[in-house]
Every structure is written in structure tokens, then in C-alpha cells.
PDB file of C-alpha atoms in Angstrom:
ATOM      1  CA  ASP J  66      -5.810  41.609 -92.732  1.00 43.00           C
ATOM      2  CA  ALA J  67      -7.439  38.323 -93.565  1.00 48.00           C
ATOM      3  CA  SER J  68     -10.215  38.595 -96.084  1.00 51.00           C
ATOM      4  CA  ILE J  69     -12.779  36.256 -97.572  1.00 49.00           C
ATOM      5  CA  TYR J  70     -11.545  37.585-100.927  1.00 51.00           C
ATOM      6  CA  GLN J  71      -7.997  36.555-100.052  1.00 51.00           C
ATOM      7  CA  TYR J  72      -9.042  32.972 -99.366  1.00 49.00           C
ATOM      8  CA  GLY J  73     -11.277  32.605-102.401  1.00 50.00           C
ATOM      9  CA  LEU J  74     -14.478  32.380-100.385  1.00 52.00           C
ATOM     10  CA  TYR J  75     -16.305  35.218-102.130  1.00 51.00           C
ATOM     11  CA  ASP J  76     -18.510  34.635-105.110  1.00 52.00           C
ATOM     12  CA  LYS J  77     -21.721  36.067-106.514  1.00 50.00           C
ATOM     13  CA  ASN J  78     -23.765  34.841-103.551  1.00 55.00           C
ATOM     14  CA  PRO J  79     -26.132  37.699-102.597  1.00 55.00           C
ATOM     15  CA  CYS J  80     -25.615  36.877 -98.909  1.00 58.00           C
ATOM     16  CA  TYR J  81     -22.127  38.338 -99.204  1.00 56.00           C
ATOM     17  CA  GLU J  82     -23.671  41.686-100.165  1.00 62.00           C
ATOM     18  CA  ASP J  83     -25.307  41.956 -96.738  1.00 68.00           C
ATOM     19  CA  LEU J  84     -22.880  44.060 -94.678  1.00 74.00           C
ATOM     20  CA  THR J  85     -23.653  42.275 -91.380  1.00 79.00           C
ATOM     21  CA  TYR J  86     -23.133  38.838 -92.887  1.00 75.00           C
ATOM     22  CA  TYR J  87     -20.021  40.003 -94.722  1.00 72.00           C
ATOM     23  CA  GLU J  88     -18.495  41.359 -91.499  1.00 79.00           C
ATOM     24  CA  TYR J  89     -19.355  38.101 -89.731  1.00 80.00           C
ATOM     25  CA  LEU J  90     -17.556  36.100 -92.447  1.00 73.00           C
ATOM     26  CA  GLU J  91     -14.549  38.415 -92.389  1.00 75.00           C
ATOM     27  CA  GLU J  92     -14.181  37.977 -88.621  1.00 79.00           C
ATOM     28  CA  TYR J  93     -14.916  34.247 -88.670  1.00 76.00           C
ATOM     29  CA  TYR J  94     -12.378  33.361 -91.363  1.00 70.00           C
ATOM     30  CA  SER J  95      -9.830  35.882 -90.130  1.00 71.00           C
ATOM     31  CA  ASN J  96      -9.839  34.324 -86.661  1.00 67.00           C
ATOM     32  CA  ARG J  97      -9.729  30.760 -87.994  1.00 63.00           C
ATOM     33  CA  MET J  98      -6.889  31.491 -90.386  1.00 57.00           C
ATOM     34  CA  GLU J  99      -4.856  33.207 -87.690  1.00 58.00           C
ATOM     35  CA  LYS J 100      -5.262  30.166 -85.450  1.00 55.00           C
ATOM     36  CA  GLN J 101      -4.488  27.780 -88.339  1.00 56.00           C
ATOM     37  CA  SER J 102      -7.671  25.888 -87.519  1.00 55.00           C
ATOM     38  CA  LEU J 103      -9.302  26.128 -90.920  1.00 58.00           C
ATOM     39  CA  HIS J 104      -8.854  22.786 -92.626  1.00 71.00           C
ATOM     40  CA  TRP J 105     -10.562  20.802 -95.331  1.00 77.00           C
ATOM     41  CA  ASP J 106      -9.982  17.134 -96.035  1.00 84.00           C
ATOM     42  CA  TYR J 107     -10.645  17.685 -99.731  1.00 88.00           C
ATOM     43  CA  VAL J 108     -10.881  20.650-102.084  1.00 89.00           C
ATOM     44  CA  VAL J 109     -12.804  19.974-105.291  1.00 92.00           C
ATOM     45  CA  LEU J 110     -11.518  21.831-108.335  1.00 91.00           C
ATOM     46  CA  ASN J 111     -13.576  22.169-111.487  1.00 89.00           C
ATOM     47  CA  ASP J 112     -12.581  23.651-114.815  1.00 88.00           C
ATOM     48  CA  ASN J 113     -14.868  24.222-117.774  1.00 83.00           C
ATOM     49  CA  THR J 114     -14.813  21.240-120.106  1.00 82.00           C
ATOM     50  CA  LEU J 115     -12.868  22.928-122.887  1.00 82.00           C
ATOM     51  CA  GLY J 116     -10.210  24.171-120.436  1.00 84.00           C
ATOM     52  CA  PRO J 117      -8.320  20.900-120.127  1.00 89.00           C
ATOM     53  CA  ALA J 118      -9.413  19.565-123.551  1.00 87.00           C
ATOM     54  CA  VAL J 119      -7.883  22.288-125.751  1.00 86.00           C
ATOM     55  CA  GLN J 120      -4.097  22.654-125.586  1.00 86.00           C
ATOM     56  CA  ASP J 121      -4.012  26.490-125.672  1.00 84.00           C
ATOM     57  CA  ASN J 122      -6.562  26.704-122.859  1.00 83.00           C
ATOM     58  CA  ARG J 123      -4.783  23.970-120.938  1.00 88.00           C
ATOM     59  CA  GLU J 124      -1.456  25.800-120.963  1.00 88.00           C
ATOM     60  CA  ASP J 125      -3.090  28.945-119.525  1.00 88.00           C
ATOM     61  CA  HIS J 126      -4.860  26.904-116.868  1.00 89.00           C
ATOM     62  CA  LEU J 127      -1.691  25.018-115.923  1.00 92.00           C
ATOM     63  CA  GLN J 128       0.017  28.351-115.389  1.00 92.00           C
ATOM     64  CA  THR J 129      -2.880  29.448-113.164  1.00 89.00           C
ATOM     65  CA  LEU J 130      -2.469  26.270-111.108  1.00 91.00           C
ATOM     66  CA  LEU J 131       1.215  27.029-110.632  1.00 92.00           C
ATOM     67  CA  ASP J 132       0.792  30.753-109.978  1.00 91.00           C
ATOM     68  CA  TYR J 133      -2.231  30.682-107.667  1.00 87.00           C
ATOM     69  CA  TYR J 134      -3.277  27.222-106.486  1.00 88.00           C
ATOM     70  CA  VAL J 135       0.134  25.788-105.592  1.00 90.00           C
ATOM     71  CA  PRO J 136       1.013  28.769-103.344  1.00 86.00           C
ATOM     72  CA  TRP J 137      -2.513  28.690-101.879  1.00 82.00           C
ATOM     73  CA  PHE J 138      -2.220  25.022-100.919  1.00 81.00           C
ATOM     74  CA  GLN J 139       1.300  25.524 -99.583  1.00 80.00           C
ATOM     75  CA  GLN J 140       0.381  28.621 -97.575  1.00 72.00           C
ATOM     76  CA  LEU J 141      -2.858  27.287 -96.192  1.00 64.00           C
ATOM     77  CA  TYR J 142      -1.707  23.797 -95.292  1.00 66.00           C
ATOM     78  CA  GLY J 143       2.043  23.810 -95.725  1.00 54.00           C
ATOM     79  CA  THR J 144       4.264  21.163 -97.197  1.00 47.00           C
ATOM     80  CA  SER J 145       6.659  18.906 -95.326  1.00 44.00           C
ATOM     81  CA  SER J 146       9.509  21.302 -96.065  1.00 46.00           C
ATOM     82  CA  GLU J 147       7.600  24.169 -94.455  1.00 46.00           C
ATOM     83  CA  THR J 148       5.902  22.486 -91.499  1.00 45.00           C
ATOM     84  CA  ASP J 149       6.780  20.314 -88.559  1.00 48.00           C
ATOM     85  CA  GLU J 150       6.705  16.748 -89.861  1.00 47.00           C
ATOM     86  CA  SER J 151       5.273  15.560 -86.556  1.00 41.00           C
ATOM     87  CA  SER J 152       2.062  17.479 -87.257  1.00 50.00           C
ATOM     88  CA  SER J 153      -0.960  15.212 -86.945  1.00 53.00           C
ATOM     89  CA  ARG J 154      -3.055  17.219 -89.386  1.00 61.00           C
ATOM     90  CA  ASN J 155      -3.449  15.545 -92.757  1.00 73.00           C
ATOM     91  CA  PRO J 156      -2.891  17.730 -95.806  1.00 80.00           C
ATOM     92  CA  THR J 157      -5.853  18.649 -97.953  1.00 85.00           C
ATOM     93  CA  ILE J 158      -6.339  16.470-101.024  1.00 90.00           C
ATOM     94  CA  PRO J 159      -7.208  18.292-104.255  1.00 93.00           C
ATOM     95  CA  ILE J 160      -9.802  16.516-106.376  1.00 95.00           C
ATOM     96  CA  PHE J 161     -10.270  17.540-110.003  1.00 95.00           C
ATOM     97  CA  ILE J 162     -13.635  16.889-111.587  1.00 95.00           C
ATOM     98  CA  HIS J 163     -13.265  15.342-115.030  1.00 93.00           C
ATOM     99  CA  THR J 164     -16.265  16.957-116.689  1.00 90.00           C
ATOM    100  CA  HIS J 165     -18.294  15.299-119.423  1.00 89.00           C
ATOM    101  CA  ALA J 166     -18.037  15.923-123.155  1.00 85.00           C
ATOM    102  CA  TYR J 167     -21.058  17.376-124.880  1.00 82.00           C
ATOM    103  CA  TRP J 168     -22.796  17.971-128.179  1.00 78.00           C
ATOM    104  CA  THR J 169     -23.538  21.408-129.615  1.00 74.00           C
ATOM    105  CA  LEU J 170     -25.831  22.555-132.412  1.00 69.00           C
ATOM    106  CA  ASP J 171     -24.186  23.860-135.556  1.00 68.00           C
ATOM    107  CA  LYS J 172     -25.706  26.571-137.792  1.00 72.00           C
ATOM    108  CA  MET J 173     -27.720  23.938-139.637  1.00 71.00           C
ATOM    109  CA  GLY J 174     -29.293  22.652-136.414  1.00 66.00           C
ATOM    110  CA  THR J 175     -27.275  19.444-136.450  1.00 66.00           C
ATOM    111  CA  TYR J 176     -25.802  18.127-133.223  1.00 62.00           C
ATOM    112  CA  LYS J 177     -22.030  17.744-133.245  1.00 62.00           C
ATOM    113  CA  SER J 178     -19.285  17.393-130.703  1.00 60.00           C
ATOM    114  CA  THR J 179     -17.031  20.366-130.079  1.00 65.00           C
ATOM    115  CA  LEU J 180     -13.930  18.174-130.474  1.00 74.00           C
ATOM    116  CA  VAL J 181     -14.494  15.579-133.231  1.00 79.00           C
ATOM    117  CA  ASP J 182     -16.755  13.185-131.320  1.00 83.00           C
ATOM    118  CA  ILE J 183     -17.778  12.446-127.742  1.00 85.00           C
ATOM    119  CA  PRO J 184     -15.149   9.729-127.037  1.00 89.00           C
ATOM    120  CA  THR J 185     -12.334  11.927-128.420  1.00 88.00           C
ATOM    121  CA  PHE J 186     -13.587  14.960-126.499  1.00 88.00           C
ATOM    122  CA  THR J 187     -13.745  12.859-123.315  1.00 89.00           C
ATOM    123  CA  SER J 188     -10.250  11.514-123.897  1.00 91.00           C
ATOM    124  CA  LYS J 189      -8.774  14.987-124.456  1.00 91.00           C
ATOM    125  CA  THR J 190     -10.495  16.324-121.347  1.00 92.00           C
ATOM    126  CA  TYR J 191      -9.204  13.431-119.236  1.00 94.00           C
ATOM    127  CA  ALA J 192      -5.661  13.893-120.590  1.00 94.00           C
ATOM    128  CA  GLY J 193      -5.825  17.562-119.623  1.00 93.00           C
ATOM    129  CA  ILE J 194      -7.074  16.812-116.117  1.00 95.00           C
ATOM    130  CA  GLN J 195      -4.299  14.237-115.712  1.00 96.00           C
ATOM    131  CA  GLN J 196      -1.823  16.929-116.711  1.00 95.00           C
ATOM    132  CA  TYR J 197      -3.318  19.198-114.003  1.00 94.00           C
ATOM    133  CA  VAL J 198      -2.730  16.433-111.441  1.00 96.00           C
ATOM    134  CA  ASP J 199       0.819  15.840-112.680  1.00 96.00           C
ATOM    135  CA  THR J 200       1.530  19.584-112.478  1.00 94.00           C
ATOM    136  CA  LEU J 201       0.348  19.927-108.858  1.00 93.00           C
ATOM    137  CA  GLN J 202       1.818  16.660-107.553  1.00 93.00           C
ATOM    138  CA  PRO J 203       5.469  17.726-107.124  1.00 94.00           C
ATOM    139  CA  TYR J 204       4.447  20.689-104.964  1.00 91.00           C
ATOM    140  CA  LEU J 205       2.143  18.870-102.536  1.00 89.00           C
ATOM    141  CA  ASP J 206       2.527  16.184 -99.904  1.00 86.00           C
ATOM    142  CA  VAL J 207      -0.499  14.335-101.247  1.00 88.00           C
ATOM    143  CA  GLU J 208      -1.455  13.029-104.644  1.00 92.00           C
ATOM    144  CA  PRO J 209      -4.290  14.994-106.232  1.00 94.00           C
ATOM    145  CA  ARG J 210      -7.166  12.812-107.365  1.00 96.00           C
ATOM    146  CA  ILE J 211      -9.557  12.781-110.299  1.00 96.00           C
ATOM    147  CA  ALA J 212     -13.319  12.340-109.971  1.00 95.00           C
ATOM    148  CA  PRO J 213     -14.023  10.588-113.311  1.00 94.00           C
ATOM    149  CA  VAL J 214     -17.484  12.033-113.955  1.00 93.00           C
ATOM    150  CA  GLY J 215     -16.768  12.364-117.675  1.00 91.00           C
ATOM    151  CA  LEU J 216     -15.895   8.679-117.943  1.00 92.00           C
ATOM    152  CA  ALA J 217     -19.171   7.739-116.265  1.00 93.00           C
ATOM    153  CA  PHE J 218     -21.081   9.921-118.743  1.00 90.00           C
ATOM    154  CA  LEU J 219     -19.147   8.334-121.628  1.00 90.00           C
ATOM    155  CA  LEU J 220     -20.002   4.840-120.393  1.00 91.00           C
ATOM    156  CA  ILE J 221     -23.706   5.726-120.325  1.00 89.00           C
ATOM    157  CA  TRP J 222     -23.487   7.522-123.702  1.00 83.00           C
ATOM    158  CA  GLU J 223     -21.872   4.518-125.401  1.00 78.00           C
TER     159      GLU J 223
END
């Protein structure tokens, strides 16, 4: 049975706790998935800022991409090896948000960056997001993209 849980459409939205609305969503997405008519041009993926910036976190998150997101993209939209190449439907393009670096307060009340300084933090986050893109790329028929929000924040900060 198709489920909004199965397709990652459930979150903490209180509307999902309403049984009538929940049943409507279950039926709606179940029918669309069965007919293969559910399609997005883009899917925006966001990780917390430290996820891609810190190597230990990054390795866990890369494994999550491989274990869950790659099969999800392949199942939902197929790859050229799994679908008819004459299909006119364009594959969904993943877009990763490169989040901005930030300052935190230390115990003395002094602002400091979590990773050395803001430019270094931004650079490490971008490198991690690029690694996410490079990890997904071989499994998809499209090149994932990066929304460089963090670079825009860095430009304004500097």
C-alpha cells in the first residue's frame, strides 16, 4: 500500500493528524504513484549547516544519501537503465541548499564561529555539499545542483 510516510510526505504538520485529511492524502498520493503521474521538476534538499561541514557528520550523511535518497530518486523517476529512453518526462533535478555559516556565543559571551571563522566554515560547508552532489551524480540521469545561499551570505558578511 502506498503511504504518505513511504514517500516522505509526512512531517509534524498538524493537518496530518486530522483523520479525514490524512485519508485524503493517502488516497491522493496512492493513486498518483500507481499511475506514475506524480512528478516534480526539482527537489530541494537541505542539511543542517554542520552536516556537510564536519567530516564525521558528512560521512554519515553521504551514507544516508546512498541508502535512502538514491533508491528514492531511482524508484520514483527511474534512470535510463530502468526506463524507456523514449520517455518524454524529464527526470527530477535535486538541488542542495548550501546553508550559511554562523557565529555562536561562547561561555564568556563572545561571538565565535563554530569552525574557525566564517569564511572557513562557509568553505567547509560548500565542500561538503559538493561532495553530496558528486555522490548522487553517478546514480542519476541529471546533474544535481547547488543553491549557493551560503556564498551569498558570505559575500554580504565580508
